[in-house]
C-alpha angles and dihedrals in degrees: 000000000000124000089244092056090046090051091051092048090047089054090052094045090052091048092050091049092052089057092049097256139111124232110248117239115274117226121237089243093055091046090054100040107028105033102068120180096221091055093046090049091054092047095048090048087052091054091046091051093047096241088115124046135170124230124198090357096285113045116086121208129200129191089273105110091196095052120135125223114304115183124195095207134015139189132031114299087035118250124195118255090235097198092054096076097057090037092055092041091052091050092052091045091054090053089049089052090058100261107155112256091223091056097052119092122193129193093346119208125261092267087061096047096262093268115189093216135353136176109206140184125236091279095050096255109151112243096173124020114201124202120189127205133173100241136030093237089065090060093059090053092049092049092053100042100042089065094056099071117097105223125328109338090205134239098280116129113265120198097178126107087265093056096109092050090046092055093045092050090052092048091051094048092045095050099030088216110186092209132045124198116195113196133184138150104321093342134104126177123183125199140180108228122220120193119212134114085327133008115270122199121203114195117237129196090233143340118281117273117264091246090059094049095044105026091166096039130250113251104146131099117291106273130216116255111271117224108200094179139246106277113148114266141150122237 
């Protein structure tokens, strides 16, 4: 196991201990599949640079002043929040790619659809919607299923196997984000999103450059996520 992964696990073990819990054993499979060195390296660099901090031993904070609660571990004994590592790594990587700190939203509150990641313009319109999962195989399923819904499936809770795709489809329709970024352990997939009778995702080699998304810069206060609605349209 790499020193970066060990540093990340040590951080989580310490946080669990400060809340009076022990970190549950991690299976060999999860160590191999879900604890990826490149993600841990990005996250640890984020802590070193001060763009990530930990409060009360278990709540991680980004530079997003509107961020909701984001825990590193949960339960008793404490289990890792497996999606958190790639989610945090993706946030740090966007900053490293020149995305403006004030335009990056992380773990938005319920009133803003609980988005994992979002890059927004000065008015809060979502330019890139990020969705984080624990493993790369989950991304392929999301990509396939999110394109099967006819129109906005709505915000109702969905406990079926398609629940994650249901929620993502609703988030896309509600924000009308032109780009989708699916992230998981060691995996990143970028798409251009087209809105018609159904959603259509076109794979991209990478997300647009920051200069293309914010040609005039982004220097204002971090805005709330704008939700223009889900009327049918073609993009």
